[in-house]
mmCIF file of C-alpha atoms and ligand atoms in Angstrom:
data_model
loop_
_atom_site.group_PDB
_atom_site.id
_atom_site.type_symbol
_atom_site.label_atom_id
_atom_site.label_comp_id
_atom_site.label_asym_id
_atom_site.label_seq_id
_atom_site.Cartn_x
_atom_site.Cartn_y
_atom_site.Cartn_z
ATOM 1 C CA MET A 1 -13.456 -30.876 53.366
ATOM 2 C CA VAL A 2 -13.868 -27.967 50.935
ATOM 3 C CA PRO A 3 -17.135 -26.076 51.638
ATOM 4 C CA ALA A 4 -19.635 -25.805 48.798
ATOM 5 C CA PRO A 5 -19.133 -22.463 46.951
ATOM 6 C CA ASP A 6 -21.950 -19.878 46.997
ATOM 7 C CA PHE A 7 -21.408 -19.386 43.244
ATOM 8 C CA HIS A 8 -19.431 -20.871 40.485
ATOM 9 C CA LEU A 9 -18.445 -18.640 37.558
ATOM 10 C CA HIS A 10 -16.214 -19.669 34.620
ATOM 11 C CA GLY A 11 -13.957 -21.875 36.693
ATOM 12 C CA SER A 12 -13.940 -19.701 39.790
ATOM 13 C CA ASP A 13 -15.514 -20.727 43.039
ATOM 14 C CA ILE A 14 -16.930 -17.838 44.978
ATOM 15 C CA PHE A 15 -17.390 -18.135 48.709
ATOM 16 C CA ILE A 16 -18.980 -15.812 51.223
ATOM 17 C CA GLY A 17 -18.187 -16.342 54.870
ATOM 18 C CA ASN A 18 -15.344 -16.692 57.416
ATOM 19 C CA LEU A 19 -12.073 -16.235 55.596
ATOM 20 C CA PRO A 20 -9.695 -18.211 57.790
ATOM 21 C CA THR A 21 -12.036 -21.238 57.802
ATOM 22 C CA ILE A 22 -12.864 -21.207 54.129
ATOM 23 C CA PHE A 23 -9.302 -20.527 53.068
ATOM 24 C CA SER A 24 -7.824 -23.365 55.196
ATOM 25 C CA GLN A 25 -10.312 -25.774 53.815
ATOM 26 C CA TRP A 26 -9.795 -24.580 50.251
ATOM 27 C CA LEU A 27 -6.010 -24.843 50.489
ATOM 28 C CA GLU A 28 -6.154 -28.384 51.897
ATOM 29 C CA GLY A 29 -4.802 -31.041 49.504
ATOM 30 C CA LYS A 30 -3.543 -28.404 46.977
ATOM 31 C CA GLU A 31 0.184 -28.590 46.330
ATOM 32 C CA TYR A 32 1.215 -25.017 45.758
ATOM 33 C CA SER A 33 5.043 -24.516 45.716
ATOM 34 C CA LYS A 34 4.716 -21.146 47.345
ATOM 35 C CA VAL A 35 2.056 -18.698 48.535
ATOM 36 C CA VAL A 36 2.484 -14.940 48.010
ATOM 37 C CA VAL A 37 0.104 -12.318 49.344
ATOM 38 C CA LEU A 38 -0.228 -8.940 47.574
ATOM 39 C CA THR A 39 -1.383 -6.058 49.749
ATOM 40 C CA ASP A 40 -1.299 -2.267 49.641
ATOM 41 C CA GLN A 41 -0.125 -0.283 52.586
ATOM 42 C CA ASN A 42 -3.620 -0.007 54.076
ATOM 43 C CA THR A 43 -4.633 -3.671 53.594
ATOM 44 C CA GLN A 44 -1.278 -4.816 54.913
ATOM 45 C CA ARG A 45 -2.109 -2.817 58.142
ATOM 46 C CA ASP A 46 -5.793 -3.509 58.432
ATOM 47 C CA CYS A 47 -6.548 -6.746 56.649
ATOM 48 C CA LEU A 48 -3.447 -8.955 56.804
ATOM 49 C CA PRO A 49 -3.775 -9.526 60.494
ATOM 50 C CA LEU A 50 -7.191 -11.122 59.841
ATOM 51 C CA MET A 51 -5.704 -13.405 57.229
ATOM 52 C CA ALA A 52 -2.281 -14.157 58.706
ATOM 53 C CA PRO A 53 -3.375 -16.939 61.101
ATOM 54 C CA CYS A 54 -4.469 -19.149 58.218
ATOM 55 C CA LEU A 55 -1.494 -18.413 55.902
ATOM 56 C CA PRO A 56 1.172 -21.076 55.431
ATOM 57 C CA GLU A 57 4.241 -20.334 57.582
ATOM 58 C CA LEU A 58 6.477 -19.550 54.682
ATOM 59 C CA ALA A 59 4.027 -17.197 52.859
ATOM 60 C CA LYS A 60 5.661 -14.112 51.398
ATOM 61 C CA ILE A 61 4.089 -10.670 51.427
ATOM 62 C CA ILE A 62 4.417 -8.040 48.659
ATOM 63 C CA THR A 63 3.137 -4.635 49.573
ATOM 64 C CA ILE A 64 2.502 -1.767 47.028
ATOM 65 C CA PRO A 65 1.498 1.835 47.711
ATOM 66 C CA ALA A 66 -2.297 2.419 47.976
ATOM 67 C CA GLY A 67 -4.276 4.311 45.390
ATOM 68 C CA GLU A 68 -5.448 4.269 41.737
ATOM 69 C CA GLN A 69 -2.407 6.308 40.723
ATOM 70 C CA HIS A 70 -0.341 3.199 41.398
ATOM 71 C CA LYS A 71 -2.380 0.966 39.215
ATOM 72 C CA SER A 72 0.368 1.058 36.609
ATOM 73 C CA LEU A 73 2.953 -0.930 34.697
ATOM 74 C CA GLN A 74 5.635 0.555 37.047
ATOM 75 C CA THR A 75 3.972 -1.073 40.021
ATOM 76 C CA CYS A 76 3.612 -4.405 37.999
ATOM 77 C CA ASP A 77 7.341 -4.211 37.472
ATOM 78 C CA TYR A 78 7.786 -3.940 41.281
ATOM 79 C CA ILE A 79 5.460 -6.839 41.815
ATOM 80 C CA TRP A 80 7.218 -9.058 39.164
ATOM 81 C CA ASN A 81 10.469 -8.182 40.824
ATOM 82 C CA GLY A 82 9.018 -9.530 44.040
ATOM 83 C CA PHE A 83 7.934 -12.744 42.263
ATOM 84 C CA LEU A 84 11.600 -13.184 40.980
ATOM 85 C CA GLU A 85 13.014 -12.439 44.385
ATOM 86 C CA HIS A 86 10.710 -15.091 45.970
ATOM 87 C CA HIS A 87 11.412 -17.626 43.147
ATOM 88 C CA LEU A 88 7.786 -18.049 42.066
ATOM 89 C CA ASP A 89 7.487 -20.980 39.668
ATOM 90 C CA ARG A 90 4.399 -22.027 37.712
ATOM 91 C CA LYS A 91 2.958 -23.845 40.681
ATOM 92 C CA ALA A 92 2.855 -20.791 42.940
ATOM 93 C CA LEU A 93 -0.300 -19.173 44.259
ATOM 94 C CA LEU A 94 -0.911 -15.427 44.495
ATOM 95 C CA ILE A 95 -3.460 -14.030 46.922
ATOM 96 C CA ASN A 96 -4.738 -10.481 46.125
ATOM 97 C CA LEU A 97 -5.739 -8.995 49.463
ATOM 98 C CA GLY A 98 -7.145 -5.549 48.833
ATOM 99 C CA GLY A 99 -9.684 -3.473 46.836
ATOM 100 C CA GLY A 100 -10.130 -3.316 43.139
ATOM 101 C CA VAL A 101 -6.663 -1.825 42.529
ATOM 102 C CA VAL A 102 -4.803 -4.740 44.211
ATOM 103 C CA GLY A 103 -7.194 -7.351 42.674
ATOM 104 C CA ASP A 104 -7.054 -6.056 39.136
ATOM 105 C CA MET A 105 -3.334 -5.488 39.046
ATOM 106 C CA GLY A 106 -2.455 -8.706 40.918
ATOM 107 C CA GLY A 107 -4.737 -10.704 38.607
ATOM 108 C CA PHE A 108 -2.892 -9.200 35.642
ATOM 109 C CA CYS A 109 0.524 -9.845 37.053
ATOM 110 C CA ALA A 110 -0.504 -13.476 37.657
ATOM 111 C CA ALA A 111 -1.838 -13.873 34.150
ATOM 112 C CA VAL A 112 1.476 -13.264 32.477
ATOM 113 C CA TRP A 113 3.915 -14.611 35.042
ATOM 114 C CA LYS A 114 5.361 -17.739 33.470
ATOM 115 C CA ARG A 115 2.271 -17.629 31.192
ATOM 116 C CA GLY A 116 -0.078 -17.852 34.098
ATOM 117 C CA ILE A 117 -0.121 -18.856 37.706
ATOM 118 C CA ASP A 118 -3.090 -19.453 39.974
ATOM 119 C CA PHE A 119 -4.445 -16.536 41.990
ATOM 120 C CA ILE A 120 -7.318 -15.904 44.364
ATOM 121 C CA GLN A 121 -9.187 -12.736 45.100
ATOM 122 C CA VAL A 122 -9.681 -11.801 48.762
ATOM 123 C CA PRO A 123 -11.584 -8.430 48.192
ATOM 124 C CA THR A 124 -11.452 -5.954 51.059
ATOM 125 C CA THR A 125 -13.671 -3.081 49.918
ATOM 126 C CA LEU A 126 -17.378 -3.242 49.299
ATOM 127 C CA LEU A 127 -16.826 -2.258 45.668
ATOM 128 C CA ALA A 128 -14.274 -5.152 45.124
ATOM 129 C CA MET A 129 -16.488 -7.724 47.025
ATOM 130 C CA THR A 130 -19.566 -7.007 44.956
ATOM 131 C CA ASP A 131 -17.993 -5.977 41.638
ATOM 132 C CA ALA A 132 -14.289 -5.845 40.836
ATOM 133 C CA ALA A 133 -13.309 -9.322 42.202
ATOM 134 C CA ILE A 134 -16.142 -11.062 40.267
ATOM 135 C CA GLY A 135 -15.868 -11.675 36.511
ATOM 136 C CA GLY A 136 -12.327 -12.191 35.676
ATOM 137 C CA LYS A 137 -11.320 -8.788 34.318
ATOM 138 C CA THR A 138 -7.821 -7.754 35.190
ATOM 139 C CA GLY A 139 -5.483 -4.928 34.202
ATOM 140 C CA VAL A 140 -3.849 -1.683 34.817
ATOM 141 C CA ASP A 141 -4.084 2.016 33.722
ATOM 142 C CA TYR A 142 -1.717 3.308 31.046
ATOM 143 C CA GLN A 143 -0.872 6.912 29.951
ATOM 144 C CA GLY A 144 -3.853 8.285 31.929
ATOM 145 C CA VAL A 145 -6.378 5.786 30.340
ATOM 146 C CA LYS A 146 -8.128 3.489 32.775
ATOM 147 C CA ASN A 147 -7.770 -0.325 32.464
ATOM 148 C CA ILE A 148 -6.477 -0.090 28.966
ATOM 149 C CA ILE A 149 -3.869 -2.813 29.380
ATOM 150 C CA GLY A 150 -5.278 -6.082 30.765
ATOM 151 C CA ALA A 151 -6.551 -9.578 30.244
ATOM 152 C CA PHE A 152 -9.487 -11.820 31.131
ATOM 153 C CA ASN A 153 -8.050 -14.080 33.829
ATOM 154 C CA ALA A 154 -10.463 -16.044 36.152
ATOM 155 C CA PRO A 155 -9.237 -16.477 39.699
ATOM 156 C CA ALA A 156 -9.168 -19.951 41.098
ATOM 157 C CA ALA A 157 -11.428 -18.702 43.928
ATOM 158 C CA VAL A 158 -12.934 -15.451 45.297
ATOM 159 C CA LEU A 159 -13.211 -15.435 49.133
ATOM 160 C CA VAL A 160 -15.598 -12.741 50.385
ATOM 161 C CA ASP A 161 -15.433 -12.012 54.074
ATOM 162 C CA PRO A 162 -17.700 -9.042 55.116
ATOM 163 C CA LEU A 163 -15.505 -8.701 58.326
ATOM 164 C CA PHE A 164 -13.000 -6.645 56.309
ATOM 165 C CA LEU A 165 -15.514 -3.907 55.916
ATOM 166 C CA GLN A 166 -15.001 -3.067 59.574
ATOM 167 C CA THR A 167 -11.893 -0.942 58.822
ATOM 168 C CA LEU A 168 -13.025 0.431 55.510
ATOM 169 C CA PRO A 169 -13.406 4.236 55.600
ATOM 170 C CA GLU A 170 -17.126 5.181 55.433
ATOM 171 C CA ARG A 171 -16.766 7.088 52.204
ATOM 172 C CA GLU A 172 -15.316 3.984 50.457
ATOM 173 C CA LEU A 173 -18.156 1.853 51.936
ATOM 174 C CA LEU A 174 -20.645 4.199 50.475
ATOM 175 C CA SER A 175 -18.859 4.141 47.091
ATOM 176 C CA GLY A 176 -19.311 0.373 46.990
ATOM 177 C CA LEU A 177 -22.914 0.731 47.981
ATOM 178 C CA ALA A 178 -23.635 2.438 44.693
ATOM 179 C CA GLU A 179 -22.664 -0.712 42.804
ATOM 180 C CA VAL A 180 -24.874 -2.743 45.181
ATOM 181 C CA LEU A 181 -27.821 -0.371 44.392
ATOM 182 C CA LYS A 182 -26.928 -0.707 40.673
ATOM 183 C CA HIS A 183 -27.255 -4.513 40.958
ATOM 184 C CA GLY A 184 -30.621 -4.010 42.621
ATOM 185 C CA PHE A 185 -31.820 -1.727 39.872
ATOM 186 C CA ILE A 186 -30.694 -4.024 37.053
ATOM 187 C CA GLY A 187 -31.783 -7.324 38.483
ATOM 188 C CA ASP A 188 -33.134 -7.646 42.049
ATOM 189 C CA PRO A 189 -35.866 -5.429 43.439
ATOM 190 C CA GLU A 190 -35.756 -7.320 46.717
ATOM 191 C CA LEU A 191 -32.143 -6.299 47.254
ATOM 192 C CA LEU A 192 -33.190 -2.656 46.908
ATOM 193 C CA GLU A 193 -35.844 -3.182 49.575
ATOM 194 C CA ILE A 194 -33.304 -4.737 51.945
ATOM 195 C CA VAL A 195 -30.831 -1.956 51.323
ATOM 196 C CA THR A 196 -33.449 0.656 51.801
ATOM 197 C CA LYS A 197 -34.704 -0.834 55.002
ATOM 198 C CA SER A 198 -31.367 -1.651 56.680
ATOM 199 C CA HIS A 199 -29.596 1.470 55.456
ATOM 200 C CA PRO A 200 -26.127 -0.110 55.460
ATOM 201 C CA THR A 201 -23.891 2.905 55.600
ATOM 202 C CA LYS A 202 -22.014 1.651 58.586
ATOM 203 C CA TRP A 203 -20.340 -1.626 59.132
ATOM 204 C CA GLU A 204 -22.103 -2.439 62.418
ATOM 205 C CA HIS A 205 -25.734 -2.025 61.280
ATOM 206 C CA SER A 206 -26.206 -4.479 58.463
ATOM 207 C CA ASP A 207 -26.631 -7.976 57.374
ATOM 208 C CA TRP A 208 -23.727 -7.830 54.973
ATOM 209 C CA THR A 209 -23.762 -11.472 54.200
ATOM 210 C CA THR A 210 -27.297 -11.319 52.737
ATOM 211 C CA ILE A 211 -26.657 -8.016 50.946
ATOM 212 C CA LEU A 212 -23.404 -9.307 49.437
ATOM 213 C CA HIS A 213 -25.013 -12.722 48.421
ATOM 214 C CA LYS A 214 -27.821 -10.967 46.559
ATOM 215 C CA SER A 215 -25.607 -8.339 44.936
ATOM 216 C CA ILE A 216 -22.919 -10.818 43.781
ATOM 217 C CA ALA A 217 -25.752 -13.052 42.515
ATOM 218 C CA VAL A 218 -26.735 -10.357 39.933
ATOM 219 C CA LYS A 219 -23.185 -9.776 38.719
ATOM 220 C CA VAL A 220 -22.638 -13.522 38.421
ATOM 221 C CA LYS A 221 -25.847 -13.938 36.396
ATOM 222 C CA VAL A 222 -24.941 -11.249 33.968
ATOM 223 C CA VAL A 223 -21.332 -12.182 33.507
ATOM 224 C CA ASP A 224 -22.280 -15.906 33.178
ATOM 225 C CA GLN A 225 -24.493 -15.068 30.140
ATOM 226 C CA ASP A 226 -21.872 -12.764 28.566
ATOM 227 C CA PRO A 227 -18.331 -13.641 29.559
ATOM 228 C CA PHE A 228 -16.544 -11.536 26.880
ATOM 229 C CA GLU A 229 -18.787 -8.406 26.861
ATOM 230 C CA LYS A 230 -20.664 -8.966 23.653
ATOM 231 C CA GLY A 231 -24.003 -7.801 24.848
ATOM 232 C CA LEU A 232 -25.758 -8.218 28.222
ATOM 233 C CA ARG A 233 -22.694 -7.301 30.216
ATOM 234 C CA ALA A 234 -23.296 -3.665 29.115
ATOM 235 C CA LEU A 235 -26.063 -3.736 31.662
ATOM 236 C CA LEU A 236 -23.373 -3.457 34.372
ATOM 237 C CA ASN A 237 -22.500 -0.094 32.884
ATOM 238 C CA PHE A 238 -25.816 1.377 33.922
ATOM 239 C CA GLY A 239 -25.050 4.825 35.375
ATOM 240 C CA HIS A 240 -21.489 4.669 34.113
ATOM 241 C CA SER A 241 -21.656 6.685 30.869
ATOM 242 C CA ILE A 242 -22.629 9.918 32.610
ATOM 243 C CA GLY A 243 -21.010 8.705 35.944
ATOM 244 C CA HIS A 244 -17.530 8.196 34.380
ATOM 245 C CA ALA A 245 -17.687 11.517 32.774
ATOM 246 C CA LEU A 246 -18.670 13.209 36.082
ATOM 247 C CA GLU A 247 -15.913 11.307 37.927
ATOM 248 C CA SER A 248 -13.327 12.577 35.320
ATOM 249 C CA TYR A 249 -14.619 16.091 35.456
ATOM 250 C CA PHE A 250 -14.644 16.358 39.272
ATOM 251 C CA LEU A 251 -11.089 14.903 39.368
ATOM 252 C CA THR A 252 -9.981 18.118 37.680
ATOM 253 C CA THR A 253 -11.637 20.190 40.463
ATOM 254 C CA ASN A 254 -10.734 20.766 44.167
ATOM 255 C CA SER A 255 -13.551 18.489 45.202
ATOM 256 C CA PRO A 256 -13.218 15.097 43.476
ATOM 257 C CA ILE A 257 -16.013 12.553 44.100
ATOM 258 C CA THR A 258 -15.659 8.814 44.552
ATOM 259 C CA HIS A 259 -16.536 6.362 41.693
ATOM 260 C CA GLY A 260 -19.730 5.342 43.601
ATOM 261 C CA GLU A 261 -20.805 8.968 44.178
ATOM 262 C CA ALA A 262 -20.411 9.568 40.387
ATOM 263 C CA ILE A 263 -22.328 6.597 39.219
ATOM 264 C CA ALA A 264 -25.053 7.261 41.772
ATOM 265 C CA ILE A 265 -25.651 10.517 39.940
ATOM 266 C CA GLY A 266 -25.200 8.673 36.684
ATOM 267 C CA MET A 267 -27.934 6.225 37.553
ATOM 268 C CA ILE A 268 -30.411 9.023 38.247
ATOM 269 C CA CYS A 269 -29.515 10.866 35.038
ATOM 270 C CA GLU A 270 -29.578 7.766 32.803
ATOM 271 C CA SER A 271 -32.999 6.494 34.154
ATOM 272 C CA PRO A 272 -35.866 6.724 31.811
ATOM 273 C CA LYS A 273 -38.355 9.495 32.795
ATOM 274 C CA THR A 274 -40.902 6.971 33.939
ATOM 275 C CA SER A 275 -38.658 5.522 36.604
ATOM 276 C CA ARG A 276 -36.407 8.559 37.384
ATOM 277 C CA LYS A 277 -38.131 9.807 40.478
ATOM 278 C CA ARG A 278 -38.172 6.364 42.062
ATOM 279 C CA VAL A 279 -34.401 5.886 41.326
ATOM 280 C CA ALA A 280 -33.549 9.449 42.521
ATOM 281 C CA ASP A 281 -35.461 9.044 45.857
ATOM 282 C CA LEU A 282 -33.701 5.732 46.506
ATOM 283 C CA ILE A 283 -30.297 7.008 45.676
ATOM 284 C CA GLN A 284 -30.656 10.352 47.434
ATOM 285 C CA ALA A 285 -31.485 8.561 50.687
ATOM 286 C CA PHE A 286 -27.685 7.598 50.629
ATOM 287 C CA PHE A 287 -25.942 10.143 48.477
ATOM 288 C CA PRO A 288 -26.357 13.864 49.052
ATOM 289 C CA LYS A 289 -26.775 15.996 45.989
ATOM 290 C CA VAL A 290 -23.717 17.295 44.271
ATOM 291 C CA ALA A 291 -24.019 20.594 42.379
ATOM 292 C CA ILE A 292 -22.842 20.208 38.750
ATOM 293 C CA PRO A 293 -21.905 23.703 37.371
ATOM 294 C CA GLU A 294 -23.688 24.459 34.099
ATOM 295 C CA SER A 295 -20.472 25.769 32.750
ATOM 296 C CA ALA A 296 -18.974 22.258 32.994
ATOM 297 C CA PHE A 297 -21.663 20.602 30.895
ATOM 298 C CA PRO A 298 -19.704 20.800 27.645
ATOM 299 C CA GLU A 299 -16.637 19.318 29.295
ATOM 300 C CA ILE A 300 -18.730 16.475 30.764
ATOM 301 C CA TRP A 301 -20.025 15.833 27.209
ATOM 302 C CA GLN A 302 -16.374 15.630 25.909
ATOM 303 C CA TYR A 303 -15.578 12.952 28.542
ATOM 304 C CA MET A 304 -18.728 11.058 27.519
ATOM 305 C CA GLN A 305 -17.551 10.925 23.899
ATOM 306 C CA GLN A 306 -14.587 8.893 24.972
ATOM 307 C CA ASP A 307 -16.691 6.120 26.356
ATOM 308 C CA LYS A 308 -15.940 2.505 25.276
ATOM 309 C CA LYS A 309 -19.601 1.665 24.547
ATOM 310 C CA ASN A 310 -19.893 4.300 21.849
ATOM 311 C CA SER A 311 -20.052 3.136 18.256
ATOM 312 C CA SER A 312 -19.833 5.014 14.864
ATOM 313 C CA GLY A 313 -19.738 8.353 16.494
ATOM 314 C CA ALA A 314 -22.907 7.950 18.617
ATOM 315 C CA VAL A 315 -22.713 8.296 22.412
ATOM 316 C CA LEU A 316 -24.491 5.364 23.896
ATOM 317 C CA MET A 317 -25.913 4.760 27.432
ATOM 318 C CA ALA A 318 -26.721 1.207 28.759
ATOM 319 C CA VAL A 319 -30.045 1.374 30.445
ATOM 320 C CA PRO A 320 -31.921 -1.536 32.049
ATOM 321 C CA ASP A 321 -34.797 -2.767 29.902
ATOM 322 C CA GLU A 322 -37.734 -4.600 31.366
ATOM 323 C CA TYR A 323 -37.040 -6.867 34.207
ATOM 324 C CA PRO A 324 -35.581 -9.622 34.251
ATOM 325 C CA LEU A 325 -32.011 -8.704 33.238
ATOM 326 C CA SER A 326 -32.008 -7.113 29.800
ATOM 327 C CA VAL A 327 -30.326 -4.082 28.421
ATOM 328 C CA LYS A 328 -31.056 -1.277 25.926
ATOM 329 C CA LEU A 329 -28.349 0.953 24.415
ATOM 330 C CA ILE A 330 -29.736 4.371 24.040
ATOM 331 C CA PRO A 331 -28.110 7.071 21.920
ATOM 332 C CA VAL A 332 -27.747 10.431 23.676
ATOM 333 C CA THR A 333 -27.039 13.856 22.246
ATOM 334 C CA GLU A 334 -25.235 16.846 23.853
ATOM 335 C CA THR A 335 -28.532 18.746 24.206
ATOM 336 C CA GLN A 336 -30.212 15.803 25.982
ATOM 337 C CA LEU A 337 -27.149 15.578 28.341
ATOM 338 C CA HIS A 338 -27.451 19.233 29.197
ATOM 339 C CA GLU A 339 -31.188 18.818 29.833
ATOM 340 C CA THR A 340 -30.748 15.803 32.063
ATOM 341 C CA LEU A 341 -27.988 17.414 34.075
ATOM 342 C CA ARG A 342 -30.099 20.500 34.540
ATOM 343 C CA GLY A 343 -32.968 18.321 35.657
ATOM 344 C CA TYR A 344 -30.686 16.773 38.259
ATOM 345 C CA ASN A 345 -29.515 20.118 39.654
ATOM 346 C CA VAL A 346 -32.934 21.471 40.356
HETATM 347 N N1 LIG B 15 -12.232 -5.887 37.366
HETATM 348 C C1 LIG B 15 -13.436 -5.371 37.345
HETATM 349 O O1 LIG B 15 -14.361 -5.907 36.789
HETATM 350 C C2 LIG B 15 -13.601 -4.041 38.033
HETATM 351 C C3 LIG B 15 -14.923 -3.531 38.326
HETATM 352 C C4 LIG B 15 -15.072 -2.359 39.083
HETATM 353 C C5 LIG B 15 -13.904 -1.628 39.388
HETATM 354 N N2 LIG B 15 -12.645 -2.102 39.157
HETATM 355 C C6 LIG B 15 -11.560 -1.358 39.557
HETATM 356 O O2 LIG B 15 -11.436 -1.320 40.937
HETATM 357 C C7 LIG B 15 -10.718 -0.200 41.336
HETATM 358 C C8 LIG B 15 -11.397 0.470 42.552
HETATM 359 O O3 LIG B 15 -11.506 -0.362 43.613
HETATM 360 P P1 LIG B 15 -11.673 0.023 45.100
HETATM 361 O O4 LIG B 15 -12.720 1.027 45.180
HETATM 362 O O5 LIG B 15 -11.729 -1.137 45.897
HETATM 363 O O6 LIG B 15 -10.334 0.965 45.360
HETATM 364 P P2 LIG B 15 -8.965 0.607 46.061
HETATM 365 O O7 LIG B 15 -8.452 -0.712 45.791
HETATM 366 O O8 LIG B 15 -8.126 1.802 45.681
HETATM 367 O O9 LIG B 15 -9.329 0.740 47.631
HETATM 368 C C9 LIG B 15 -9.820 1.933 48.145
HETATM 369 C C10 LIG B 15 -9.054 2.387 49.409
HETATM 370 O O10 LIG B 15 -9.308 1.584 50.544
HETATM 371 C C11 LIG B 15 -8.145 0.991 51.049
HETATM 372 N N3 LIG B 15 -8.667 -0.255 51.701
HETATM 373 C C12 LIG B 15 -9.018 -1.375 51.001
HETATM 374 N N4 LIG B 15 -9.591 -2.260 51.877
HETATM 375 C C13 LIG B 15 -9.513 -1.748 53.060
HETATM 376 C C14 LIG B 15 -10.028 -2.185 54.351
HETATM 377 N N5 LIG B 15 -10.660 -3.275 54.511
HETATM 378 N N6 LIG B 15 -9.760 -1.317 55.421
HETATM 379 C C15 LIG B 15 -9.150 -0.191 55.281
HETATM 380 N N7 LIG B 15 -8.730 0.347 54.088
HETATM 381 C C16 LIG B 15 -8.929 -0.442 53.035
HETATM 382 C C17 LIG B 15 -7.253 0.865 49.979
HETATM 383 O O11 LIG B 15 -5.965 0.800 50.470
HETATM 384 C C18 LIG B 15 -7.557 2.213 49.268
HETATM 385 O O12 LIG B 15 -6.883 3.280 49.842
HETATM 386 C C19 LIG B 15 -10.528 0.649 40.172
HETATM 387 O O13 LIG B 15 -9.209 0.606 39.726
HETATM 388 C C20 LIG B 15 -11.515 0.103 39.159
HETATM 389 O O14 LIG B 15 -11.013 0.212 37.730
HETATM 390 C C21 LIG B 15 -12.500 -3.283 38.440
HETATM 391 ZN ZN1 LIG B 16 -18.531 0.972 38.687
#
């Protein structure tokens, strides 16, 4: 019997629990002509062994190199070649076993293969479990621009098993934790309390099932109300206007920072004055301060001007409005950005 999903979002069932059990039950009675698993080199080594016992005997594996630099049309070409080689017809199932890179790219490859085949997301990073695998956005980077080619394509199911976090490097775990905190700030104060108390920076120490359940619930609620990014979904970009700009800037230095580290700073800097200290105290319990050189402020401003949320020349930040779940788009000037970064540095 198929277990009851924890969430249902636009045609996707989302389950949290033991992957082999849930997957076997989910697959029962479905008549897929073929099952293909997409992994990257790391998830092939660390995650496939957990999934292998429940895969059909004839399942095929396609493995791509790990890392954002491979989230490209060239890699899609390699994946589609694999589909051809394995004779995938319209009734095939693709399983994306990996972080956001594998999930976004696999979902895109599935969207256009024979005009669309079923796929499921099996996220293996904290970031993918709580964010990337939920919501149906798929795509790849192109000519240095992130996620610029893609499609909305809902997975048939998302299977979240916290056990995969066991092998995830700690810095990646922490990166995902920034998105969990974001979900807490925008929609669930109790989640913030649990995270603060349990301090889940290691796999061993935490009740991941509860944390993931609460964190995914916030993303599901927001996406459910705004499937095509017309309004409320901007709330998920809290911390990302300044955060993305910092991520891009630090990529050009000898000490790049992770996406999560960048949006952690972003959330502090984008918080209204009234809640800034509370946000900063909470975030800095997990993320040590990063010095942002004053000479880089103009460059960071340049990056902010490229943000997707901007309209008619104004640079906009998405900031949580009053609880529950609502968003304000606030225009920001270069002078204000400099001030806020200076404030962060002291
Ligand atoms: N679709 C969306 O809505 C959405 C939302 C947020 C982010 N994203 C995308 O997600 C991507 C980032 O995702 P990510 O942080 O998961 O990066 P990632 O997929 O690159 O994974 C990070 C690293 O961890 C390794 N890894 C993954 N799982 C592992 C495990 N269990 N054990 C050991 N190693 C493991 C990977 O091989 C990789 O080296 C970006 O491309 C971003 O654009 C998409
Ligand atoms: Zn993010």
